[in-house]
Short mmCIF file of C-alpha atoms and ligand atoms in Angstrom, two decimals:
data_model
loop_
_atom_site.label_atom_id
_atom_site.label_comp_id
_atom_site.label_asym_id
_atom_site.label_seq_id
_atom_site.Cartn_x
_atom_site.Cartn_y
_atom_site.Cartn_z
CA UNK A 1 -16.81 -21.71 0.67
CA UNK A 2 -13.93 -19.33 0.01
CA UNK A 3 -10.30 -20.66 1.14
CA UNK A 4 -7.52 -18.03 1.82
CA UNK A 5 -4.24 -17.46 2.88
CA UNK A 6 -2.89 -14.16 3.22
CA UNK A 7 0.35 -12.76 5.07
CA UNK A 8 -0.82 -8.95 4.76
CA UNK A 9 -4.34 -8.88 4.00
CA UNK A 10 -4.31 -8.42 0.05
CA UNK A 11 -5.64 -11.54 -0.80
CA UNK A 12 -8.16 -11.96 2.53
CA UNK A 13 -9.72 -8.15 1.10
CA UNK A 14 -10.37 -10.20 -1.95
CA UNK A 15 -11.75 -13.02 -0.43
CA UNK A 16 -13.93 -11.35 2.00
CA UNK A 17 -15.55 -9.29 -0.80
CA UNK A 18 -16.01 -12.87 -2.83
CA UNK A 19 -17.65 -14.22 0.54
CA UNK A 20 -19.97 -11.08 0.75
CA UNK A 21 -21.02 -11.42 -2.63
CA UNK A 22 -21.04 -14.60 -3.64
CA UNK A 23 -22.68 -15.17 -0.31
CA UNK A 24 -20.03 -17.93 1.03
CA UNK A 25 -18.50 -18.42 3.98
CA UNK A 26 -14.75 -17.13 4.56
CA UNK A 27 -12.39 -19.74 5.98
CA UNK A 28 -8.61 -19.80 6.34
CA UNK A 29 -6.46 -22.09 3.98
CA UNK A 30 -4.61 -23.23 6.85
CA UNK A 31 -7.61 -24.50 9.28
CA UNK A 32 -9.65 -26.32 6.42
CA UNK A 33 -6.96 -29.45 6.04
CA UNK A 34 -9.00 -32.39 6.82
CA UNK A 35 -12.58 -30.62 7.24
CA UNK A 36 -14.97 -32.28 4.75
CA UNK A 37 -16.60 -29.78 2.25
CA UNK A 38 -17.55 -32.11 -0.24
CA UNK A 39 -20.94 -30.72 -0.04
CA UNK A 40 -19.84 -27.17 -0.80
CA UNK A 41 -20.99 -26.30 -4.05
CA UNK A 42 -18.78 -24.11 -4.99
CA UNK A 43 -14.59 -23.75 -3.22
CA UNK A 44 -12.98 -20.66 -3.83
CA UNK A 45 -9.01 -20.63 -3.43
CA UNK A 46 -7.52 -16.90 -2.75
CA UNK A 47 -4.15 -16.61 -2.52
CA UNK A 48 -0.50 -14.48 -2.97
CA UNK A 49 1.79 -14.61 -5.94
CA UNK A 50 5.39 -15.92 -4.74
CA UNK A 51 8.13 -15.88 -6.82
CA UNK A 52 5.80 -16.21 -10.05
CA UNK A 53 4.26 -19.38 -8.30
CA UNK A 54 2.37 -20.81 -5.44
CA UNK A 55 3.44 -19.83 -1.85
CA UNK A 56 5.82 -23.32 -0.76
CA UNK A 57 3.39 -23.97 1.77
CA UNK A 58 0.65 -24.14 -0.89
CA UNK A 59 0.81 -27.36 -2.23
CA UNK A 60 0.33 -29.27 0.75
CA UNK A 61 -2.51 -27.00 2.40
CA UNK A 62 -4.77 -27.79 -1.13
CA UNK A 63 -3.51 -31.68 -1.09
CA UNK A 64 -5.17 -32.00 2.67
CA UNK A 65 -8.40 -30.67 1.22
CA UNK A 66 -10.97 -32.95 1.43
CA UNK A 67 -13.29 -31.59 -1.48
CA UNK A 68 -15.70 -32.92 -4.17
CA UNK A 69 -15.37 -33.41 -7.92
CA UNK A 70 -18.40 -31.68 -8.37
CA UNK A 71 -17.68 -28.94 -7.00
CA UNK A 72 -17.18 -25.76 -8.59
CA UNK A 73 -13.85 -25.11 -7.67
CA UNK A 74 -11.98 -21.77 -8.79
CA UNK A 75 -8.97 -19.28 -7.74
CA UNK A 76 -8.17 -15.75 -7.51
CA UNK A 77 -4.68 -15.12 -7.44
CA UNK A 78 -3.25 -11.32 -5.94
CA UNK A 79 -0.04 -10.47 -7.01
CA UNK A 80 1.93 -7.29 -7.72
CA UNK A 81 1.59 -7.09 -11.13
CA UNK A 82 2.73 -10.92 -12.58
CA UNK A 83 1.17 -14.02 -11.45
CA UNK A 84 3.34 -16.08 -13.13
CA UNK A 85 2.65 -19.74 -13.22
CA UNK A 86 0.02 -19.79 -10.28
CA UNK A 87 -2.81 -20.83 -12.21
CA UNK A 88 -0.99 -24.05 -14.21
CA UNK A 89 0.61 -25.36 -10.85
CA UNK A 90 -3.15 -24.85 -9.09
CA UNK A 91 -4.49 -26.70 -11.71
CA UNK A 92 -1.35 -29.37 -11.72
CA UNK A 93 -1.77 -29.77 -8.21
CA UNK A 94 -6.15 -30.14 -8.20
CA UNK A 95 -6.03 -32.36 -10.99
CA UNK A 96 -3.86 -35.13 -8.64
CA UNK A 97 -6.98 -34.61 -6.33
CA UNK A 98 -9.14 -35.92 -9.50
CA UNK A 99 -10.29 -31.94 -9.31
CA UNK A 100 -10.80 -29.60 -12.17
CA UNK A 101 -9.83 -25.74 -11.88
CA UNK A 102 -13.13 -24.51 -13.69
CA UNK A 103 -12.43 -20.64 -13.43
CA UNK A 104 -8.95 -18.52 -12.63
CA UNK A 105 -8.19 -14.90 -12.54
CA UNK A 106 -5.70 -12.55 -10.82
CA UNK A 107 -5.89 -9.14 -9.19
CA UNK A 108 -3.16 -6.60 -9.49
CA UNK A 109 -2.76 -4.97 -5.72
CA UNK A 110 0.53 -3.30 -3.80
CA UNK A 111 3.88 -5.88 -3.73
CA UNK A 112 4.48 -6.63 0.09
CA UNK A 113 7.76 -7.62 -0.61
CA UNK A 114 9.16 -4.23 -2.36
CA UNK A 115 10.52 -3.73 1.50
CA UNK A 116 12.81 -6.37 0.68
CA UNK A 117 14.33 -4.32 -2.10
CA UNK A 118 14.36 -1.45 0.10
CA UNK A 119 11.48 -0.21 -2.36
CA UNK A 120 7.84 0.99 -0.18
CA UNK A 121 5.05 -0.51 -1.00
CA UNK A 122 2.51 1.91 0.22
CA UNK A 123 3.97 3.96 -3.27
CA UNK A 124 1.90 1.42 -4.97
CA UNK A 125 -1.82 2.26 -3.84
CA UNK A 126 -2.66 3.38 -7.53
CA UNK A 127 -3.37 -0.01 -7.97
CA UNK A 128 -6.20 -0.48 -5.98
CA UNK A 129 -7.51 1.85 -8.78
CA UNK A 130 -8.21 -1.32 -11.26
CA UNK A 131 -9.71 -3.66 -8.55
CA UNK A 132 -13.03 -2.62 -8.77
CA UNK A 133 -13.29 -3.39 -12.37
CA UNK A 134 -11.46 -6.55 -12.01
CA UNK A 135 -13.75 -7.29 -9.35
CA UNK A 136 -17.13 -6.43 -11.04
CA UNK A 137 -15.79 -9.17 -14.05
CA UNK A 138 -14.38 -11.90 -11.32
CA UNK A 139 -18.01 -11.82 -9.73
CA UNK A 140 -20.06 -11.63 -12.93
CA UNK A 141 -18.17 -14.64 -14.63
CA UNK A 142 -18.39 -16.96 -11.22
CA UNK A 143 -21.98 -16.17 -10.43
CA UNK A 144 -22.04 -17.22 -14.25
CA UNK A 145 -20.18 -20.37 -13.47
CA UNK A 146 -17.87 -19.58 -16.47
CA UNK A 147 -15.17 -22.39 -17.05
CA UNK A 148 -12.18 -19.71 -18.13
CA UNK A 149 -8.83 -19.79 -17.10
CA UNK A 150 -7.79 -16.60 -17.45
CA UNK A 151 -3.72 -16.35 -18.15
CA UNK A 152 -1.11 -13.74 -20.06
CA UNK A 153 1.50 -14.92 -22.24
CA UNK A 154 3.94 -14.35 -19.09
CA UNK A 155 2.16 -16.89 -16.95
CA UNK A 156 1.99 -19.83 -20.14
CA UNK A 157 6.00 -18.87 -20.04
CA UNK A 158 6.61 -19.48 -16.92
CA UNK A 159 4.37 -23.01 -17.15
CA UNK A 160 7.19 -23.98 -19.44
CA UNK A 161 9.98 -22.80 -17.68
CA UNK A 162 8.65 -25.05 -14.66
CA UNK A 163 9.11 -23.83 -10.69
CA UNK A 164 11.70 -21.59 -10.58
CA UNK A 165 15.17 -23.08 -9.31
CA UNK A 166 15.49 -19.83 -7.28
CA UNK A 167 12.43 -20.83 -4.67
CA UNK A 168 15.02 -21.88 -2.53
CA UNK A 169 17.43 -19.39 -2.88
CA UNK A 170 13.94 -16.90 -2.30
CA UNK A 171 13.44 -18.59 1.19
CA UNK A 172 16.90 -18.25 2.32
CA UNK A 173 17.81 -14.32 1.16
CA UNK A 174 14.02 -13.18 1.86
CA UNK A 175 13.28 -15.45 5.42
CA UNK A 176 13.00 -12.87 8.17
CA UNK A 177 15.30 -12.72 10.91
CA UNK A 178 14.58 -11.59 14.15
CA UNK A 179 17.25 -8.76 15.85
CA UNK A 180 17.21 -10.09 19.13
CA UNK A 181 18.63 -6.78 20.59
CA UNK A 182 15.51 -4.98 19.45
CA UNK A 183 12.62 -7.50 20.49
CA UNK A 184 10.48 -6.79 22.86
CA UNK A 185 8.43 -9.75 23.04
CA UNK A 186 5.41 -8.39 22.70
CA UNK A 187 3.90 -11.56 20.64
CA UNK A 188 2.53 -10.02 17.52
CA UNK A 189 4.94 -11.73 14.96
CA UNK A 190 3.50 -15.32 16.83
CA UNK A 191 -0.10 -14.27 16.83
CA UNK A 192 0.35 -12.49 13.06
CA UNK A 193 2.09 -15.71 11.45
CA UNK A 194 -0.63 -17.84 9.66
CA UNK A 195 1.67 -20.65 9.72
CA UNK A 196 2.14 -21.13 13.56
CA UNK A 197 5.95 -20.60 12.75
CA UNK A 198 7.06 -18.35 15.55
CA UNK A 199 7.88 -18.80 19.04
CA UNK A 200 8.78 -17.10 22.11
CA UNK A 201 11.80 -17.68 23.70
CA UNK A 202 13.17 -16.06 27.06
CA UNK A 203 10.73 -13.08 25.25
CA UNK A 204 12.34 -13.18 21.84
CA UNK A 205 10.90 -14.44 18.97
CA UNK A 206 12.04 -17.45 17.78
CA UNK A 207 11.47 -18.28 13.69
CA UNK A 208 11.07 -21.90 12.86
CA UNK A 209 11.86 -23.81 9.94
CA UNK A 210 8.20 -23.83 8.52
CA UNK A 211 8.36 -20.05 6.91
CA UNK A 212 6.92 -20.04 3.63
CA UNK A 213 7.64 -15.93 3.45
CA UNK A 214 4.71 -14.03 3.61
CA UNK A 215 6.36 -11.38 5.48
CA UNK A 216 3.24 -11.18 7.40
CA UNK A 217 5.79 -11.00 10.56
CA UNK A 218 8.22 -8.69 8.99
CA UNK A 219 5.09 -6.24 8.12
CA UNK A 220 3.22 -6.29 11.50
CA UNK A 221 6.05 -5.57 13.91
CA UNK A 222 5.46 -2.81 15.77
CA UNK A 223 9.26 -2.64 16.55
CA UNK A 224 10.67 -3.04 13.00
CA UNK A 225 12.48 -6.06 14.61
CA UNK A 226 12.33 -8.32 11.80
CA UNK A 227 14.51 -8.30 8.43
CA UNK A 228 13.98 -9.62 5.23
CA UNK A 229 16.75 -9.51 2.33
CA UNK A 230 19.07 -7.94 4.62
CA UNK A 231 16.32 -4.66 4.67
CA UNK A 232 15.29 -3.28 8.36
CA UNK A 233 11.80 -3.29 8.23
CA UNK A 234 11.59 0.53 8.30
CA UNK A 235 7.89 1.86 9.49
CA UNK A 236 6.86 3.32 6.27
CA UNK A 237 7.48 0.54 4.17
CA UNK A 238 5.60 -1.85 6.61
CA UNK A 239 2.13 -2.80 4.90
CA UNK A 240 -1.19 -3.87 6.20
CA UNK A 241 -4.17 -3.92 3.27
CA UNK A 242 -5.96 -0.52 3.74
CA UNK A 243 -9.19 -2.38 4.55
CA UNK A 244 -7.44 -5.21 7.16
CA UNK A 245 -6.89 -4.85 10.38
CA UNK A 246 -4.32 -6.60 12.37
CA UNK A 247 -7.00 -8.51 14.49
CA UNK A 248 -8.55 -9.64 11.20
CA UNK A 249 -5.38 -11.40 10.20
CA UNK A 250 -4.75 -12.59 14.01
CA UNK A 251 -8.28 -13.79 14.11
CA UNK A 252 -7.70 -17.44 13.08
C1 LIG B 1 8.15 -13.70 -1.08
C2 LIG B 1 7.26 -12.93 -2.01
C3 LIG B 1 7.38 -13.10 -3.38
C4 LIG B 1 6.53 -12.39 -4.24
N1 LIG B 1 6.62 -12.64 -5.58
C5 LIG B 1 5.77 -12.00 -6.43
C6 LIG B 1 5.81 -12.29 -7.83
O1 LIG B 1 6.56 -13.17 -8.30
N2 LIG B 1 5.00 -11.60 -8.66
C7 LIG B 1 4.14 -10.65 -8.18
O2 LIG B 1 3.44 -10.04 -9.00
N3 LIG B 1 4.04 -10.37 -6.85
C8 LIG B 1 4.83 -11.04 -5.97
N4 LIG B 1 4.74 -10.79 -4.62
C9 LIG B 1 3.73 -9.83 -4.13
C10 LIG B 1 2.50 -10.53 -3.55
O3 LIG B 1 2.04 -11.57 -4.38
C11 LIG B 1 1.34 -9.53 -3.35
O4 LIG B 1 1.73 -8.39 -2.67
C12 LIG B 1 0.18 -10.23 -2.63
O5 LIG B 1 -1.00 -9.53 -2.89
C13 LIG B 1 0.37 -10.35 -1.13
O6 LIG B 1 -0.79 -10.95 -0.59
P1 LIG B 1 -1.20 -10.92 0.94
O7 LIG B 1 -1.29 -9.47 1.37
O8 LIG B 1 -2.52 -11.59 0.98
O9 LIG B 1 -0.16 -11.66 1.70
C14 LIG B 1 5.56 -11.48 -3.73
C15 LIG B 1 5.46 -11.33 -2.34
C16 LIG B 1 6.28 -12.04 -1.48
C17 LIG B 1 6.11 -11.88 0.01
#
Protein backbone atom coordinates (compact mmCIF):
# COMPACT_ATOMS: atom_id res chain seq x y z
CA UNK A 1 0.00 0.00 0.00
CA UNK A 2 1.46 3.40 -0.86
CA UNK A 3 0.17 6.46 1.42
CA UNK A 4 0.41 10.05 -0.03
CA UNK A 5 -0.27 13.44 0.44
CA UNK A 6 0.42 15.90 -2.07
CA UNK A 7 -0.78 19.67 -2.54
CA UNK A 8 0.56 19.89 -6.31
CA UNK A 9 1.14 16.54 -7.51
CA UNK A 10 5.05 16.13 -6.92
CA UNK A 11 4.89 13.67 -4.44
CA UNK A 12 1.46 11.70 -5.85
CA UNK A 13 3.87 11.38 -9.48
CA UNK A 14 6.16 9.59 -7.14
CA UNK A 15 3.81 7.56 -5.54
CA UNK A 16 1.88 6.51 -8.46
CA UNK A 17 5.07 5.31 -10.20
CA UNK A 18 5.95 3.31 -6.69
CA UNK A 19 2.26 1.84 -6.95
CA UNK A 20 2.85 0.83 -10.69
CA UNK A 21 5.94 -0.78 -9.94
CA UNK A 22 5.98 -2.07 -6.86
CA UNK A 23 2.55 -3.28 -7.80
CA UNK A 24 0.60 -1.58 -4.68
CA UNK A 25 -2.30 0.11 -4.40
CA UNK A 26 -2.29 4.11 -4.27
CA UNK A 27 -4.29 5.59 -1.41
CA UNK A 28 -4.47 9.12 -0.01
CA UNK A 29 -2.77 9.94 3.44
CA UNK A 30 -5.76 11.68 4.44
CA UNK A 31 -8.60 8.84 3.82
CA UNK A 32 -6.48 5.88 5.38
CA UNK A 33 -6.90 7.21 9.29
CA UNK A 34 -8.60 4.41 10.94
CA UNK A 35 -8.66 1.79 7.89
CA UNK A 36 -6.88 -1.39 9.08
CA UNK A 37 -3.84 -2.39 6.87
CA UNK A 38 -2.18 -4.47 9.21
CA UNK A 39 -2.14 -7.08 6.63
CA UNK A 40 -0.32 -4.93 4.08
CA UNK A 41 2.98 -6.19 3.68
CA UNK A 42 4.62 -3.53 2.81
CA UNK A 43 3.23 0.74 3.64
CA UNK A 44 4.79 3.22 1.65
CA UNK A 45 4.61 6.96 3.03
CA UNK A 46 5.11 9.74 0.11
CA UNK A 47 5.14 13.00 1.07
CA UNK A 48 6.37 17.05 0.68
CA UNK A 49 9.28 18.66 2.41
CA UNK A 50 7.92 21.71 4.64
CA UNK A 51 10.05 23.94 6.17
CA UNK A 52 12.93 21.17 6.39
CA UNK A 53 10.27 18.91 8.19
CA UNK A 54 7.02 17.10 8.02
CA UNK A 55 3.93 18.98 6.66
CA UNK A 56 1.99 20.12 10.40
CA UNK A 57 -0.73 18.03 9.42
CA UNK A 58 1.63 15.04 9.19
CA UNK A 59 1.98 13.85 12.46
CA UNK A 60 -1.44 13.19 13.23
CA UNK A 61 -2.50 11.62 9.71
CA UNK A 62 0.54 8.71 10.44
CA UNK A 63 -0.56 8.51 14.37
CA UNK A 64 -4.33 7.44 13.08
CA UNK A 65 -2.72 4.71 11.04
CA UNK A 66 -3.70 1.56 12.03
CA UNK A 67 -0.64 -0.55 10.67
CA UNK A 68 1.43 -3.65 11.62
CA UNK A 69 4.88 -4.09 13.11
CA UNK A 70 5.67 -6.35 10.54
CA UNK A 71 5.19 -4.51 8.03
CA UNK A 72 7.65 -3.18 5.78
CA UNK A 73 7.13 0.26 6.24
CA UNK A 74 9.26 3.00 4.26
CA UNK A 75 9.12 6.81 2.93
CA UNK A 76 9.96 8.83 0.03
CA UNK A 77 10.24 12.28 0.79
CA UNK A 78 9.99 15.16 -2.44
CA UNK A 79 11.41 18.27 -1.70
CA UNK A 80 13.11 21.09 -3.60
CA UNK A 81 16.41 20.33 -3.06
CA UNK A 82 16.74 19.81 1.15
CA UNK A 83 14.68 17.45 3.03
CA UNK A 84 15.80 18.48 6.11
CA UNK A 85 14.79 16.54 9.13
CA UNK A 86 11.83 14.54 7.44
CA UNK A 87 13.25 11.27 7.77
CA UNK A 88 14.31 11.51 11.83
CA UNK A 89 10.80 13.04 12.76
CA UNK A 90 9.08 10.02 10.44
CA UNK A 91 10.98 7.74 12.24
CA UNK A 92 10.36 9.69 15.81
CA UNK A 93 6.88 9.71 15.12
CA UNK A 94 6.55 5.53 13.78
CA UNK A 95 8.58 4.43 16.51
CA UNK A 96 5.63 5.82 19.21
CA UNK A 97 3.42 3.48 16.98
CA UNK A 98 5.97 0.54 18.12
CA UNK A 99 6.89 0.90 14.09
CA UNK A 100 10.28 0.82 12.53
CA UNK A 101 11.17 3.11 9.39
CA UNK A 102 13.09 0.21 7.50
CA UNK A 103 14.00 2.26 4.25
CA UNK A 104 14.02 6.34 3.49
CA UNK A 105 15.01 8.33 0.53
CA UNK A 106 14.17 11.72 -1.04
CA UNK A 107 13.60 12.99 -4.56
CA UNK A 108 14.75 16.36 -5.71
CA UNK A 109 11.64 17.88 -7.95
CA UNK A 110 10.45 21.80 -8.67
CA UNK A 111 9.80 24.00 -5.12
CA UNK A 112 5.96 24.88 -5.18
CA UNK A 113 6.50 27.44 -2.88
CA UNK A 114 9.22 29.66 -4.92
CA UNK A 115 5.74 31.69 -5.82
CA UNK A 116 5.87 32.75 -2.40
CA UNK A 117 9.19 34.45 -2.95
CA UNK A 118 7.93 35.83 -6.04
CA UNK A 119 10.50 33.22 -7.62
CA UNK A 120 8.59 30.61 -10.62
CA UNK A 121 8.80 27.39 -10.15
CA UNK A 122 8.21 26.07 -13.57
CA UNK A 123 12.22 27.61 -13.96
CA UNK A 124 13.00 24.54 -12.06
CA UNK A 125 11.99 21.58 -14.50
CA UNK A 126 15.80 20.63 -14.90
CA UNK A 127 15.20 18.71 -12.04
CA UNK A 128 13.02 16.24 -13.20
CA UNK A 129 16.32 15.42 -15.07
CA UNK A 130 17.73 13.28 -11.89
CA UNK A 131 14.39 11.49 -11.06
CA UNK A 132 14.74 8.76 -13.19
CA UNK A 133 17.95 7.69 -11.69
CA UNK A 134 16.78 8.32 -8.28
CA UNK A 135 13.91 6.36 -9.16
CA UNK A 136 15.61 3.28 -10.79
CA UNK A 137 17.76 3.09 -7.08
CA UNK A 138 14.42 3.86 -4.80
CA UNK A 139 12.75 0.77 -6.65
CA UNK A 140 15.76 -1.54 -6.79
CA UNK A 141 16.61 -1.12 -2.97
CA UNK A 142 12.67 -1.61 -1.85
CA UNK A 143 11.97 -4.53 -4.11
CA UNK A 144 15.31 -5.54 -2.24
CA UNK A 145 13.74 -4.81 1.07
CA UNK A 146 16.95 -2.85 2.00
CA UNK A 147 16.82 -1.44 5.67
CA UNK A 148 18.78 2.10 4.69
CA UNK A 149 17.92 5.33 5.79
CA UNK A 150 19.24 7.35 3.42
CA UNK A 151 20.17 11.09 4.93
CA UNK A 152 22.88 14.13 4.08
CA UNK A 153 24.76 15.79 6.67
CA UNK A 154 22.02 18.73 6.30
CA UNK A 155 19.15 16.51 7.34
CA UNK A 156 21.34 14.84 10.70
CA UNK A 157 21.72 18.89 11.34
CA UNK A 158 18.59 19.72 11.33
CA UNK A 159 17.68 16.38 13.68
CA UNK A 160 19.73 18.29 16.19
CA UNK A 161 18.51 21.56 15.76
CA UNK A 162 14.91 20.00 16.50
CA UNK A 163 11.50 21.46 14.59
CA UNK A 164 12.16 24.66 13.56
CA UNK A 165 10.69 27.53 15.89
CA UNK A 166 9.70 29.28 12.61
CA UNK A 167 6.77 26.50 11.67
CA UNK A 168 4.54 28.85 13.05
CA UNK A 169 5.72 31.90 11.85
CA UNK A 170 5.72 29.64 8.16
CA UNK A 171 1.87 29.12 8.59
CA UNK A 172 1.06 32.61 9.32
CA UNK A 173 3.35 34.65 6.46
CA UNK A 174 2.83 31.65 3.83
CA UNK A 175 -1.27 30.73 4.68
CA UNK A 176 -3.16 31.79 1.58
CA UNK A 177 -5.62 34.39 1.64
CA UNK A 178 -8.43 34.62 -0.46
CA UNK A 179 -9.11 38.34 -2.39
CA UNK A 180 -12.63 38.34 -2.04
CA UNK A 181 -12.99 41.04 -4.81
CA UNK A 182 -11.54 38.61 -7.32
CA UNK A 183 -13.39 35.22 -6.44
CA UNK A 184 -15.57 33.85 -8.48
CA UNK A 185 -16.69 30.94 -6.66
CA UNK A 186 -16.12 28.58 -8.94
CA UNK A 187 -15.14 25.76 -6.17
CA UNK A 188 -11.78 24.55 -7.28
CA UNK A 189 -9.71 25.79 -4.21
CA UNK A 190 -12.61 23.49 -2.02
CA UNK A 191 -12.48 20.53 -4.33
CA UNK A 192 -8.34 21.00 -4.79
CA UNK A 193 -7.65 21.22 -0.86
CA UNK A 194 -6.69 17.69 0.45
CA UNK A 195 -7.45 18.83 3.81
CA UNK A 196 -11.24 19.69 3.46
CA UNK A 197 -10.13 23.27 4.63
CA UNK A 198 -12.10 25.51 2.36
CA UNK A 199 -15.52 26.65 2.19
CA UNK A 200 -17.92 28.55 0.25
CA UNK A 201 -19.46 31.38 1.51
CA UNK A 202 -22.13 33.73 -0.25
CA UNK A 203 -19.66 32.23 -3.38
CA UNK A 204 -16.35 33.17 -1.82
CA UNK A 205 -14.04 30.96 -0.53
CA UNK A 206 -13.73 30.78 2.88
CA UNK A 207 -10.09 29.32 4.43
CA UNK A 208 -10.36 27.56 7.71
CA UNK A 209 -8.08 27.17 10.44
CA UNK A 210 -6.91 23.56 9.43
CA UNK A 211 -4.27 24.79 6.53
CA UNK A 212 -1.20 22.96 6.79
CA UNK A 213 0.20 25.04 3.45
CA UNK A 214 0.46 23.03 0.61
CA UNK A 215 -0.49 25.78 -1.59
CA UNK A 216 -2.41 23.25 -3.44
CA UNK A 217 -5.26 26.16 -3.42
CA UNK A 218 -2.96 28.98 -4.16
CA UNK A 219 -1.57 26.81 -7.31
CA UNK A 220 -4.91 25.58 -8.83
CA UNK A 221 -6.87 28.82 -9.00
CA UNK A 222 -7.88 29.53 -12.14
CA UNK A 223 -8.39 33.22 -11.05
CA UNK A 224 -5.04 33.83 -9.27
CA UNK A 225 -7.37 34.69 -6.29
CA UNK A 226 -5.35 33.33 -3.64
CA UNK A 227 -2.02 34.83 -1.98
CA UNK A 228 0.64 33.39 -0.20
CA UNK A 229 3.57 35.54 1.48
CA UNK A 230 1.95 38.58 0.39
CA UNK A 231 2.72 37.21 -3.59
CA UNK A 232 -0.45 37.31 -6.13
CA UNK A 233 -0.50 34.06 -7.42
CA UNK A 234 0.53 35.22 -10.91
CA UNK A 235 -0.40 32.45 -13.80
CA UNK A 236 3.05 31.52 -14.69
CA UNK A 237 4.28 30.79 -11.45
CA UNK A 238 1.17 28.59 -10.65
CA UNK A 239 2.36 24.79 -10.69
CA UNK A 240 0.64 21.54 -11.33
CA UNK A 241 3.29 18.33 -11.68
CA UNK A 242 3.74 17.94 -15.51
CA UNK A 243 2.27 14.43 -15.28
CA UNK A 244 -0.97 15.45 -12.75
CA UNK A 245 -3.92 16.57 -13.67
CA UNK A 246 -6.20 18.64 -11.63
CA UNK A 247 -8.91 15.82 -11.49
CA UNK A 248 -6.17 13.49 -10.25
CA UNK A 249 -5.57 15.65 -7.23
CA UNK A 250 -9.53 16.39 -6.88
CA UNK A 251 -10.14 12.72 -7.18
CA UNK A 252 -10.18 11.82 -3.45
C1 LIG B 1 5.20 25.60 2.80
C2 LIG B 1 6.27 24.91 2.01
C3 LIG B 1 7.53 24.75 2.54
C4 LIG B 1 8.53 24.08 1.81
N1 LIG B 1 9.74 23.88 2.40
C5 LIG B 1 10.69 23.18 1.73
C6 LIG B 1 11.95 22.91 2.35
O1 LIG B 1 12.19 23.21 3.53
N2 LIG B 1 12.90 22.27 1.63
C7 LIG B 1 12.68 21.88 0.34
O2 LIG B 1 13.61 21.33 -0.26
N3 LIG B 1 11.49 22.10 -0.28
C8 LIG B 1 10.48 22.73 0.40
N4 LIG B 1 9.26 22.93 -0.20
C9 LIG B 1 9.02 22.41 -1.57
C10 LIG B 1 8.20 21.12 -1.56
O3 LIG B 1 8.68 20.20 -0.59
C11 LIG B 1 8.25 20.43 -2.93
O4 LIG B 1 7.95 21.30 -3.96
C12 LIG B 1 7.31 19.22 -2.93
O5 LIG B 1 7.70 18.34 -3.94
C13 LIG B 1 5.84 19.59 -3.13
O6 LIG B 1 5.10 18.39 -3.18
P1 LIG B 1 3.62 18.26 -3.74
O7 LIG B 1 3.63 18.74 -5.17
O8 LIG B 1 3.33 16.81 -3.65
O9 LIG B 1 2.74 19.07 -2.87
C14 LIG B 1 8.25 23.58 0.50
C15 LIG B 1 6.96 23.75 -0.02
C16 LIG B 1 5.97 24.39 0.71
C17 LIG B 1 4.59 24.52 0.13
Amino acid sequence: MILYFSGTGNSLAIARQLAEQLNERLTPLVDAAGVDMTNEKRIGLVFPTYDFNLPPALPEMVSRLIISPKSYVFTVVTCGSMAGNCIWEMRRILRKKGIELAYSHKVSVPDNSALAFGRNPNKQLKKFERVPARMEQIIRELQAESHTLHYSWFSLLSWLLGRPAIENGMIHCLGPKVNADKCTGCNTCVRVCPMNNISLSDEKAIIGDNCTVCLACVHACPQQTIRTNGQEARKERQYRHPDIKLKDLIKR
